[in-house]
Coordinates of C-alpha atoms and ligand atoms in Angstrom, one line a residue:
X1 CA -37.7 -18.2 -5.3
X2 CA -35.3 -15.7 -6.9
X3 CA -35.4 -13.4 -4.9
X4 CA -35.8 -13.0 -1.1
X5 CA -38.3 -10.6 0.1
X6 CA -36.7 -8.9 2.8
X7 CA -37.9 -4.8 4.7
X8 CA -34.8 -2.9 5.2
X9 CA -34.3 -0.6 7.5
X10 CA -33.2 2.7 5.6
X11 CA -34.5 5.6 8.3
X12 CA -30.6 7.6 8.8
X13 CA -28.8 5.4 5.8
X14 CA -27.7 6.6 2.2
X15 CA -30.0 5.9 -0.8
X16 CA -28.2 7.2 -4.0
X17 CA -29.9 7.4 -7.2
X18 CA -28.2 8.0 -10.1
X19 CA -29.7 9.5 -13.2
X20 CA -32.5 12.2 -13.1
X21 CA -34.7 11.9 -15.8
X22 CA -38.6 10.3 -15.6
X23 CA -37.2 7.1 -13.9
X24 CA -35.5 8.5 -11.5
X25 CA -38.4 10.7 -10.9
X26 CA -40.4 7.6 -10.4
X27 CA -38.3 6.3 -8.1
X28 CA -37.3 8.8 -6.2
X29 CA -41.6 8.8 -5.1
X30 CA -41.4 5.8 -3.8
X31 CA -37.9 7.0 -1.9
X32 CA -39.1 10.2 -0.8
X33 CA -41.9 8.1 1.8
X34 CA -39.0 6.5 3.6
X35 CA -36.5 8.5 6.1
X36 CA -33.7 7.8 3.8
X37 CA -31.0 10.3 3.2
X38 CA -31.8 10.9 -0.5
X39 CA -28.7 11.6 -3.2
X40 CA -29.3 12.7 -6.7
X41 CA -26.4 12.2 -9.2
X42 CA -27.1 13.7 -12.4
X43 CA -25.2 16.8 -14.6
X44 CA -29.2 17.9 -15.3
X45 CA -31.5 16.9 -13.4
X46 CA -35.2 17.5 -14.4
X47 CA -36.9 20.1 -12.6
X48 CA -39.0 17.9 -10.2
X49 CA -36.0 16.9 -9.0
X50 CA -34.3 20.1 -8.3
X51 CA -37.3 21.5 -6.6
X52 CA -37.2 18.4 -4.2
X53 CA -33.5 19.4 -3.5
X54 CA -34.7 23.2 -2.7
X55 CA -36.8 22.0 0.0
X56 CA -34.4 19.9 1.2
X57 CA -35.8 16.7 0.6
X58 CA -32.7 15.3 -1.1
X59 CA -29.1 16.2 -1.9
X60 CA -28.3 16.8 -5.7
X61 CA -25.0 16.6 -7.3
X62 CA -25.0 17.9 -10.8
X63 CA -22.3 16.2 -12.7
X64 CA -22.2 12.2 -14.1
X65 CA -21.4 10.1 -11.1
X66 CA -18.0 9.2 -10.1
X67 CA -16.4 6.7 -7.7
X68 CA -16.8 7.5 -4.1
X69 CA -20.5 8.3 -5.0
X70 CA -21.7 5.7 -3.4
X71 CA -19.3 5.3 -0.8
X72 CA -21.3 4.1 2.2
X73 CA -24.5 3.7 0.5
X74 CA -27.0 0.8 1.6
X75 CA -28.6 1.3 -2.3
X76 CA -28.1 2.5 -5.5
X77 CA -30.4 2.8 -8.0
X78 CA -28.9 3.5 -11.6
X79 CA -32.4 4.8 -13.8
X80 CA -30.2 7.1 -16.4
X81 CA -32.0 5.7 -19.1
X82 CA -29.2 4.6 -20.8
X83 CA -27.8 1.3 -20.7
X84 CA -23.9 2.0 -20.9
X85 CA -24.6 5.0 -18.0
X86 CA -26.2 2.7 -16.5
X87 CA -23.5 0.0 -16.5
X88 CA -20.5 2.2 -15.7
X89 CA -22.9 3.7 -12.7
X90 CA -23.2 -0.3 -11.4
X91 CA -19.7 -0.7 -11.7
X92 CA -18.5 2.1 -9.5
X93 CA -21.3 1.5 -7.2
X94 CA -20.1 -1.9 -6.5
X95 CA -16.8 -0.9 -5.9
X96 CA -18.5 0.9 -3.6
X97 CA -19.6 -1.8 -1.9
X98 CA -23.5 -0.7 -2.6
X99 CA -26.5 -2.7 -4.0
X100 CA -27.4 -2.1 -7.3
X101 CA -30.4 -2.0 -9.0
X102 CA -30.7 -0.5 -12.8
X103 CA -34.2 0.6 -13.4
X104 CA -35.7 -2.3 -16.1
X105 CA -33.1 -4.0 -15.8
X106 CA -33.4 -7.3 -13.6
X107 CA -31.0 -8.9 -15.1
X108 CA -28.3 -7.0 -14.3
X109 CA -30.3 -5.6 -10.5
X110 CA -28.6 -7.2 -7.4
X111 CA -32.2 -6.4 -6.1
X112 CA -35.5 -5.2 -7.2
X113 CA -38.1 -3.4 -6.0
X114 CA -41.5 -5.0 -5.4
X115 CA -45.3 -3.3 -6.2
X116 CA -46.1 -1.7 -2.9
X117 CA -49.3 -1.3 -1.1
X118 CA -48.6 1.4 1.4
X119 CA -50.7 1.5 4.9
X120 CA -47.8 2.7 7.0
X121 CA -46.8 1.0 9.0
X122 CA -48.5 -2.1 7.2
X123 CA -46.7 -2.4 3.8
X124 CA -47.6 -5.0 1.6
X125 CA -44.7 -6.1 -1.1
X126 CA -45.6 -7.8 -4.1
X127 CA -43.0 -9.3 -6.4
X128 CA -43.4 -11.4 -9.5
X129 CA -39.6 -12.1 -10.0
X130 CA -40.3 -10.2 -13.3
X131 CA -42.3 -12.9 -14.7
X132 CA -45.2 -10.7 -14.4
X133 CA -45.7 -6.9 -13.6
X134 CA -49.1 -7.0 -14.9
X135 CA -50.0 -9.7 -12.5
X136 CA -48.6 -7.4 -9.9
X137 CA -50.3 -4.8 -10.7
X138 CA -53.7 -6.6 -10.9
X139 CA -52.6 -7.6 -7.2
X140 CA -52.1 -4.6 -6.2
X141 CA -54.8 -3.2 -7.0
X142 CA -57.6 -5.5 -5.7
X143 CA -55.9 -5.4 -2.4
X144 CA -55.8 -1.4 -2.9
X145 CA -59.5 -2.0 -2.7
X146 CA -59.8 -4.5 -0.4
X147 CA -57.9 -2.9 2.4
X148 CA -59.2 0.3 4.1
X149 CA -57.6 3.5 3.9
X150 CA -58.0 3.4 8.2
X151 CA -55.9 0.7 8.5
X152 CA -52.7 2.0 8.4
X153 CA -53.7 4.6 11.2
X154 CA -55.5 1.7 13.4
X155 CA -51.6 -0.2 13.2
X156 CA -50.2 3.1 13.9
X157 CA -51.7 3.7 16.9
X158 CA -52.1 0.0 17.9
X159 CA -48.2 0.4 18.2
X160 CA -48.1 3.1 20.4
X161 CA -50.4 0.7 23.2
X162 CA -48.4 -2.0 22.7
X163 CA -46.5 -1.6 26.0
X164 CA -50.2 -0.8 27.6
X165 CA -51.5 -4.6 26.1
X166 CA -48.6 -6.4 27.4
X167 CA -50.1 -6.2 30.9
X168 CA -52.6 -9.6 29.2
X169 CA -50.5 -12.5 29.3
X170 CA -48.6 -13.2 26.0
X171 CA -50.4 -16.3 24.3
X172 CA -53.9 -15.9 23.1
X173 CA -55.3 -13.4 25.5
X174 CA -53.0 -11.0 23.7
X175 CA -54.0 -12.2 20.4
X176 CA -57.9 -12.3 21.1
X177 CA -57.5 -8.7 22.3
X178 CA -55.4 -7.1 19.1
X179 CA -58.1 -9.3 16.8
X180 CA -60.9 -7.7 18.2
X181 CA -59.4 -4.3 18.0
X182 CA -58.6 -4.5 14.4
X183 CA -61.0 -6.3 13.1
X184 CA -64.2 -5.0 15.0
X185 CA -63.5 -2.4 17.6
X186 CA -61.3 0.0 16.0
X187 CA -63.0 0.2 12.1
X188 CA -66.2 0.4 14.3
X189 CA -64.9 3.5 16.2
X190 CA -62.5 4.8 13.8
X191 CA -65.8 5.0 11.0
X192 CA -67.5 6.8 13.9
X193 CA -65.7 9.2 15.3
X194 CA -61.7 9.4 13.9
X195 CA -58.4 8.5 15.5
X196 CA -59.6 9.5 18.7
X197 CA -62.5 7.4 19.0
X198 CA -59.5 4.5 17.9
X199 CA -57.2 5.7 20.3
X200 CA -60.9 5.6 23.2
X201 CA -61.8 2.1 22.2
X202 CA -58.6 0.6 22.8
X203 CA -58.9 1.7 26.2
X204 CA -61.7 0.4 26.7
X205 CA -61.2 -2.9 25.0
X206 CA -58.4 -3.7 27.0
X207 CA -60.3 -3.3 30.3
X208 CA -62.5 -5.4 28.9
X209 CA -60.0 -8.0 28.4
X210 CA -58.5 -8.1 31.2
X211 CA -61.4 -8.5 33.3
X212 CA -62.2 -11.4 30.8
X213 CA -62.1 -14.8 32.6
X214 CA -59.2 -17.2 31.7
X215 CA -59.9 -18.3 27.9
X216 CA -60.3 -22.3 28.0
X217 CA -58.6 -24.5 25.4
X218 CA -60.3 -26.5 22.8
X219 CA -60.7 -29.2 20.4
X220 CA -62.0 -28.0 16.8
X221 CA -62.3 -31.5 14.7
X222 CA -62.2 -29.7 11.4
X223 CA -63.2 -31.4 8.0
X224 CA -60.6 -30.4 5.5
X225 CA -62.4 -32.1 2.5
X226 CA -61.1 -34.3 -0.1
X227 CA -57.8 -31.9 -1.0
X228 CA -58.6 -29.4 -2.7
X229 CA -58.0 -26.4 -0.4
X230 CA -61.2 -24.2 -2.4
X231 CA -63.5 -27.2 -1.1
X232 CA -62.9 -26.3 2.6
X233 CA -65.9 -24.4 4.3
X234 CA -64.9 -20.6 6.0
X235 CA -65.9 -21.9 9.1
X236 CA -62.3 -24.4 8.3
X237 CA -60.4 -21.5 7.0
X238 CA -61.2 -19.7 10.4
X239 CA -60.4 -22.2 12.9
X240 CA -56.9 -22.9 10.4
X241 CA -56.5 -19.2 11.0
X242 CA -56.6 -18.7 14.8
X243 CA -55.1 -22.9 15.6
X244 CA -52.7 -22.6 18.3
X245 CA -52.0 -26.4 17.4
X246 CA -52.8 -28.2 14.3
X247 CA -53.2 -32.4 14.4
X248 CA -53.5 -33.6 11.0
X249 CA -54.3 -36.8 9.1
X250 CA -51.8 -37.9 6.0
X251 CA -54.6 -37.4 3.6
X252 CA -54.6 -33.8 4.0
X253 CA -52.7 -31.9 1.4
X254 CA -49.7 -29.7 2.2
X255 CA -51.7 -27.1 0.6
X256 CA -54.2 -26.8 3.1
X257 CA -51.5 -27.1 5.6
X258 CA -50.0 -24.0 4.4
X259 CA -53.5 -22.1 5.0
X260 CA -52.3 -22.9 9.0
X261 CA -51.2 -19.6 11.2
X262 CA -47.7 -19.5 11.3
X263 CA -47.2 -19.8 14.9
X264 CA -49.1 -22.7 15.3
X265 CA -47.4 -25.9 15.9
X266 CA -48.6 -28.5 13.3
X267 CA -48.6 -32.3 14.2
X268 CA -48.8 -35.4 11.5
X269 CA -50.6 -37.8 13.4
X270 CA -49.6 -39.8 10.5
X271 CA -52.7 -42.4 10.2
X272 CA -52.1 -44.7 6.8
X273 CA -54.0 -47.9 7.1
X274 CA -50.9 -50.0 6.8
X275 CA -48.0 -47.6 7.5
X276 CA -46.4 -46.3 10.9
X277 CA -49.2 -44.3 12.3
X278 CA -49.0 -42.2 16.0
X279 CA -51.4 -44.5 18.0
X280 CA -54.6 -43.5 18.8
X281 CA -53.7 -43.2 22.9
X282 CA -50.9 -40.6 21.7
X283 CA -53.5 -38.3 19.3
X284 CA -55.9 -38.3 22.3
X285 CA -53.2 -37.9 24.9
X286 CA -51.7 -34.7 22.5
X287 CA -55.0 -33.0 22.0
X288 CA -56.1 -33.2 25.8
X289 CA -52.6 -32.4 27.0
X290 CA -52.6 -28.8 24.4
X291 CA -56.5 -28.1 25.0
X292 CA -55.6 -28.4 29.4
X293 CA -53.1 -26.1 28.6
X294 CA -55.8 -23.0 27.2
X295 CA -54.5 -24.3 23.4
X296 CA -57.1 -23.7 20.5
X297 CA -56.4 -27.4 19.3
X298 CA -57.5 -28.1 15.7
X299 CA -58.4 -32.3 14.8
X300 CA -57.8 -32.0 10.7
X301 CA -59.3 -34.4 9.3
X302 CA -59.5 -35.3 5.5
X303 CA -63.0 -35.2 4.2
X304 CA -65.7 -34.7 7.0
X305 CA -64.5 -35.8 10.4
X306 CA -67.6 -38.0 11.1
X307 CA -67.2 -40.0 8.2
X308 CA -64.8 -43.0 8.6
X309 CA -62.5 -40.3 10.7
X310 CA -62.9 -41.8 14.2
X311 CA -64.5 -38.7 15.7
X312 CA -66.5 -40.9 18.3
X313 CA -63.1 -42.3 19.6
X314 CA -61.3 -38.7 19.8
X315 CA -64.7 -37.1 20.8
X316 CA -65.4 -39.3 24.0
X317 CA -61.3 -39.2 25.1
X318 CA -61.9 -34.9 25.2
X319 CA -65.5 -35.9 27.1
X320 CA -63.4 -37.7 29.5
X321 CA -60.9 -35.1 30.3
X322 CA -63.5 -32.5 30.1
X323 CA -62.2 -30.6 27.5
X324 CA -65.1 -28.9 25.4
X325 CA -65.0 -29.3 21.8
X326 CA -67.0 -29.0 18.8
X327 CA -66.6 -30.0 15.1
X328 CA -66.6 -28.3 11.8
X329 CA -67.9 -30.6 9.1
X330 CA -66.3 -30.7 5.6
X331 CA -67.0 -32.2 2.5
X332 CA -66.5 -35.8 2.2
X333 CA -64.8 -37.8 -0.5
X334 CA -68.3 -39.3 -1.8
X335 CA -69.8 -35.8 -2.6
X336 CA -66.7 -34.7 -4.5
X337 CA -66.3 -38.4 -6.0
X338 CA -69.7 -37.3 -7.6
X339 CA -69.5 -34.3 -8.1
X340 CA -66.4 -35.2 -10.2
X341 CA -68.7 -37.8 -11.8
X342 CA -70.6 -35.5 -12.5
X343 CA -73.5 -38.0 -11.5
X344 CA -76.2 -37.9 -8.2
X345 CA -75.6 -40.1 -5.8
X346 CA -79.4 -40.7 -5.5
X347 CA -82.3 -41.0 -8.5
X348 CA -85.9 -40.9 -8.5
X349 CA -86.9 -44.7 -9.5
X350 CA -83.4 -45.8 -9.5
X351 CA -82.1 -45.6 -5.3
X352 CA -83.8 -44.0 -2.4
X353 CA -81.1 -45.0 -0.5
X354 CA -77.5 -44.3 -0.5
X355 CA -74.9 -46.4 1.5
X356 CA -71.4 -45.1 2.5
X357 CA -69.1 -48.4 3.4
X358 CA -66.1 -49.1 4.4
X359 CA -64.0 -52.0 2.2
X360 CA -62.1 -53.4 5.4
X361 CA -62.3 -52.3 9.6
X362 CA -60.1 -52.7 12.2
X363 CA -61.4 -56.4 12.0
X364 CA -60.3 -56.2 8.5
X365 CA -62.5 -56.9 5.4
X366 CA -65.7 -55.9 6.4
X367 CA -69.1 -57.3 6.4
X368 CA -72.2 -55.9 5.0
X369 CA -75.5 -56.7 4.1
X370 CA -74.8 -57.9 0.7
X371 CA -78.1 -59.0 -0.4
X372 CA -79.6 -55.0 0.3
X373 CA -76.0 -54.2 -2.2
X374 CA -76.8 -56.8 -4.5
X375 CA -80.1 -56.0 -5.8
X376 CA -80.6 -53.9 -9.2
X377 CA -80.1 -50.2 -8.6
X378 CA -78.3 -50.1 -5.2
X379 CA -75.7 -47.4 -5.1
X380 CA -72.9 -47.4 -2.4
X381 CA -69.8 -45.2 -2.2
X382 CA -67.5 -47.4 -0.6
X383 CA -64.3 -46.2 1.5
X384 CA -60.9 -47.7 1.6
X385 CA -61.9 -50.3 -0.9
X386 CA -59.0 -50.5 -2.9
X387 CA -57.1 -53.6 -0.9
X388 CA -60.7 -55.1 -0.3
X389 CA -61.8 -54.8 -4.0
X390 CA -61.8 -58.9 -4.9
X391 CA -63.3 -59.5 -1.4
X392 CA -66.4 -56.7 -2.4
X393 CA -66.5 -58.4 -6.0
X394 CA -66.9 -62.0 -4.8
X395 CA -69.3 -61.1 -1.9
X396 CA -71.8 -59.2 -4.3
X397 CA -71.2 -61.7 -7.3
X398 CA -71.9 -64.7 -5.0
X399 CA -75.2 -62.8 -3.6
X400 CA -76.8 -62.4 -7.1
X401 CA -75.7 -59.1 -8.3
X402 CA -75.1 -58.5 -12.4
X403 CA -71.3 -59.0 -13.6
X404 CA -72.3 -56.0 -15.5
X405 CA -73.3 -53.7 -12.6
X406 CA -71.2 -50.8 -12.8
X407 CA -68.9 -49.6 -10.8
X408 CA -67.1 -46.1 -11.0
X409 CA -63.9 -45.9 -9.2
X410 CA -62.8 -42.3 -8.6
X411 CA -59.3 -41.8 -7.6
X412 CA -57.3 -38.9 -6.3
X413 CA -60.9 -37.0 -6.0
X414 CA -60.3 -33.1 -6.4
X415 CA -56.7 -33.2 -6.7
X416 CA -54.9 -32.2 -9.7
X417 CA -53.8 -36.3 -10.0
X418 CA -57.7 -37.0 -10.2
X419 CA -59.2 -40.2 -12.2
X420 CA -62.0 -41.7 -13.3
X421 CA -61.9 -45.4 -13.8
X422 CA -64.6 -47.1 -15.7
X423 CA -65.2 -50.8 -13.7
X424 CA -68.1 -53.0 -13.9
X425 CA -68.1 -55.6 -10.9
X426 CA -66.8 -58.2 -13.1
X427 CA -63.1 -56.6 -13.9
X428 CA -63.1 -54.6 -10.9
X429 CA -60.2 -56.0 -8.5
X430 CA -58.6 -55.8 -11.8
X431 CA -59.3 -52.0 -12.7
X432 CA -58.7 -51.8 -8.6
X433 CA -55.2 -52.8 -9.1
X434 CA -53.1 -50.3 -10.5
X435 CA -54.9 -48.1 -8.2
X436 CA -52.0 -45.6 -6.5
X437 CA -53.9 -43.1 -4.7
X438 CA -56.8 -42.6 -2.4
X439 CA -59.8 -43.9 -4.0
X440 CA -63.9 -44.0 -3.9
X441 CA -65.5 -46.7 -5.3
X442 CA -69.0 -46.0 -6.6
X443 CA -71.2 -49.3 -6.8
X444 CA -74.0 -49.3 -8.9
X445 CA -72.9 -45.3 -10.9
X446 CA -72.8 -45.9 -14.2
X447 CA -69.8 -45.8 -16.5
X448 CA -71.3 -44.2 -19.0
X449 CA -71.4 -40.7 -16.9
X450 CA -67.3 -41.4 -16.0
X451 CA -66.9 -41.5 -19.4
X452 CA -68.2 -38.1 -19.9
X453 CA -67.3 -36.5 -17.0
X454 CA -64.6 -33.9 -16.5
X455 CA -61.9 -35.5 -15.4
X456 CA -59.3 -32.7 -15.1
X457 CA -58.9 -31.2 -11.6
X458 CA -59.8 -27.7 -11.3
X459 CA -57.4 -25.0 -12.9
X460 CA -56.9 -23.1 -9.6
X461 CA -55.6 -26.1 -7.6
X462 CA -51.3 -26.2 -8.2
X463 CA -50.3 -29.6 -8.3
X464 CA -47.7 -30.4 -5.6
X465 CA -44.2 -30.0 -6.2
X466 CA -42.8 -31.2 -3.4
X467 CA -42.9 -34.1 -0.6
X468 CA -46.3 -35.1 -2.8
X469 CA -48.4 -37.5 -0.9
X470 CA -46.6 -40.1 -0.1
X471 CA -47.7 -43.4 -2.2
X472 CA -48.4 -45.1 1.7
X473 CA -51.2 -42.7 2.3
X474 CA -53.6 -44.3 0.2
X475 CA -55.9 -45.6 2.6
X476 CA -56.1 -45.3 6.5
X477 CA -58.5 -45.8 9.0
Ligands
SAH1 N1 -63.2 -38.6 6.6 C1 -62.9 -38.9 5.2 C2 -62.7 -40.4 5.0 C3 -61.5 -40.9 5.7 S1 -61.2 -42.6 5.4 C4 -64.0 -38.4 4.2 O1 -65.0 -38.0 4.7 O2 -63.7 -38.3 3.0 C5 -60.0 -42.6 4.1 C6 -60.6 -43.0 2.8 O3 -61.4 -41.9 2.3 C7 -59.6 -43.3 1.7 O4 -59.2 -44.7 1.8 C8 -60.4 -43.1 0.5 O5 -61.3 -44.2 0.3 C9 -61.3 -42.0 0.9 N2 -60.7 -40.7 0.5 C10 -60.3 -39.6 1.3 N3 -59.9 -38.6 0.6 C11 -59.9 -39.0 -0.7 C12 -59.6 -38.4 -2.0 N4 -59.1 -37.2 -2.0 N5 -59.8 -39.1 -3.1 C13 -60.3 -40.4 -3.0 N6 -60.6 -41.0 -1.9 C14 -60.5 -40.3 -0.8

């Protein structure tokens, strides 16, 4: 990031613009909705811009700008249309001791103004670093759209009852009430009947609330999916966006993480099969101690929590210290593993069962029924298999199944680091091998269909740039 998006405060300061041609014109628009003191320097001005300075809306001085001009100013916009004006006007204004920014001219801007999407007091800022303005204006626009024409009014008088709302207790209370005002009571009665149907309901909301019985804390065990944050449910997005306390698994992404409300305090429980991982005792002891305390607690959990996730465990700690909860499921790694495959996890004449396994428990490897995973046609997806790859191989090979069976090993599912490995069970604690990342293995899914499949993640998904997922989190349990 270039550049720092910051609001400044310019009710009572100096603005000066310098020029006063189209650019300045355009400019001074956007100026002229702030409470800036407005100053025009320009030896002739176009007439927009002296009929502003009738009404008194800005002060004009017609002649070229000189030092002192900017004496005092907080900004100074140089759009004279010209780039050696515009130059000597940077100059002086630095020696004033002013910001600078020349219309067009990033390069040579100590700032720049952002596209702006103007619900005063809500002001949305959109900046592209340049790269992009068309970008910025698509933005703009579709938020334009998105983002009713009340809303600025609803913030404007939800500011006003500010000191009215503090009488709920800071925390969620406080929260629940302001999201029920802008996002249900006040459209509802500002659509109805104006600012003064707002201005009724928030009165009446807020008795509501406060007669509301003490909000209890909860556990949310949210499914995050395999990684890709477009494969999380709404249902996820929503409890991500009202979490007073996030506990997440290693598996899950940063950029899901970064879908978390700001305030909340996000924990790594840190589970990797074989690295340091929080003990189980501390994750339950953390989410009953934060739920006791009227927390909104979300359990992330990569995948779909009941799937290998220890949801039981967690559940029955929270059933203990009577906290309620309830879970959110989410996509687990064998439905994107085949949907990457491109392949069904069950067929007509081929499997009427489907087995999700797991290559090694707390016991360590673990047992199956391996003549039922043996026999022609059986398809398992099999979790954490990676480490327990030989062990599979031998079991299956030793209870009669093909050398030739295939095997599909899917690694990295939905990420933008996603693989397809061809294996058959005879090479596949070799093909297992150079495994790095979190991997399915697909018993009994042809290899023909991996070699076809799409293998590329989808476009949308950014790969990481930063603090990636670390090579230890490959498997956990
Ligand atoms: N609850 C999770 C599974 C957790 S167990 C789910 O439903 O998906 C962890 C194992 O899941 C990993 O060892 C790996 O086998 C698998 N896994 C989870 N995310 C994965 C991903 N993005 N790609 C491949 N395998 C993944």
């Amino acid at each position: 990031m270039q550049h720092f998006p910051i609001f400044l405060a310019l009710a009572g300061r100096r603005v000066v613009v310098g020029g006063g041609g189209d650019a300045a014109v355009a400019k001074l628009r956007l100026l002229l909705k702030t409470e800036a003191h407005l100053t025009v320097v320009d030896p002739a001005p176009v007439p927009e811009i002296t009929a502003w300075a009738a009404e008194g809306r800005l002060t004009l001085i017609t002649r070229a700008f000189e030092p002192g001009d900017a004496m005092c100013a907080s900004l100074v916009y140089s759009a004279t249309e010209n780039t050696a004006k515009d130059a000597r006007i940077r100059r002086l204004a630095q020696a004033d001791g002013a910001l600078v920014n020349i219309v067009d001219n990033l390069d040579d801007s100590q700032f720049i103004t952002p596209a702006i999407v103007d619900r005063d007091p809500v002001t949305i800022a959109i900046g592209t670093e340049g790269a992009a303005p068309v970008l910025a204006r698509a933005i703009k626009r579709d938020l334009e759209d998105r983002l009713s024409p009340m809303l600025g009014m609803l913030a404007r008088i939800g500011k006003t009852f500010r000191p009215k709302a503090d009488a709920l207790p800071m925390g969620r209370p406080r929260r629940d009430f302001w999201s029920a005002f802008y996002f249900d009571a006040g459209p509802k009665a500002a659509e109805h009947s104006g600012e003064t149907g707002a201005q009724a309901a928030l009165n009446g909301l807020l008795t509501a609330h406060l007669h509301k019985e003490d909000r209890e804390g909860e556990v949310i065990f949210v499914g995050a999916g395999p990684g890709d944050p477009e494969l999380l449910t709404l249902k996820a997005r929503k409890a991500l966006d009202t979490a007073d306390v996030v506990l997440h698994d290693r598996l899950v992404p940063l950029e899901i993480l970064e879908l978390v409300r700001r305030e909340a305090t996000i924990i790594e429980t840190g589970k990797t099969g074989f690295g340091a991982a929080m003990s189980q005792d501390d994750i339950n002891d953390l989410m009953v101690t934060h739920a006791a305390e009227g927390a909104q607690v979300v359990r992330l959990k990569s995948g779909d929590p009941s799937v290998f996730g220890r949801l039981d465990e967690e559940a029955q700690a929270l059933s203990e210290a009577q906290i309620p909860y309830r879970v959110v499921p989410g996509i687990t790694a064998a439905s994107a593993g085949a949907a990457a495959l491109g392949h069904s996890l069950t067929r007509r004449g081929r499997n009427s069962d489907l087995r999700f396994l797991t290559g090694h428990d707390v016991a360590g490897f673990a047992d199956h029924d391996w003549a039922t995973l043996a026999r022609p046609g059986a398809v398992a997806a099999i979790y954490m298999g990676k480490r327990a790859a030989r062990f599979l191989q031998g079991r299956l090979l030793m209870h009669g199944a093909a050398a030739e069976t295939s095997v599909s090993i899917v690694e990295n599912i939905s990420r933008p680091d996603q693989r397809i490995v061809a294996a058959t069970l005879g090479d596949l604690s070799d093909k297992a091998s150079d495994l790095t990342g979190p991997a399915v293995l697909f018993l009994g899914l042809g290899s023909e269909a991996a070699a076809q499949a799409v293998t590329e993640a989808p476009a949308t998904f950014k790969p990481l740039e930063k603090n990636d997922y670390p090579a230890s989190a490959m498997e956990f349990y």
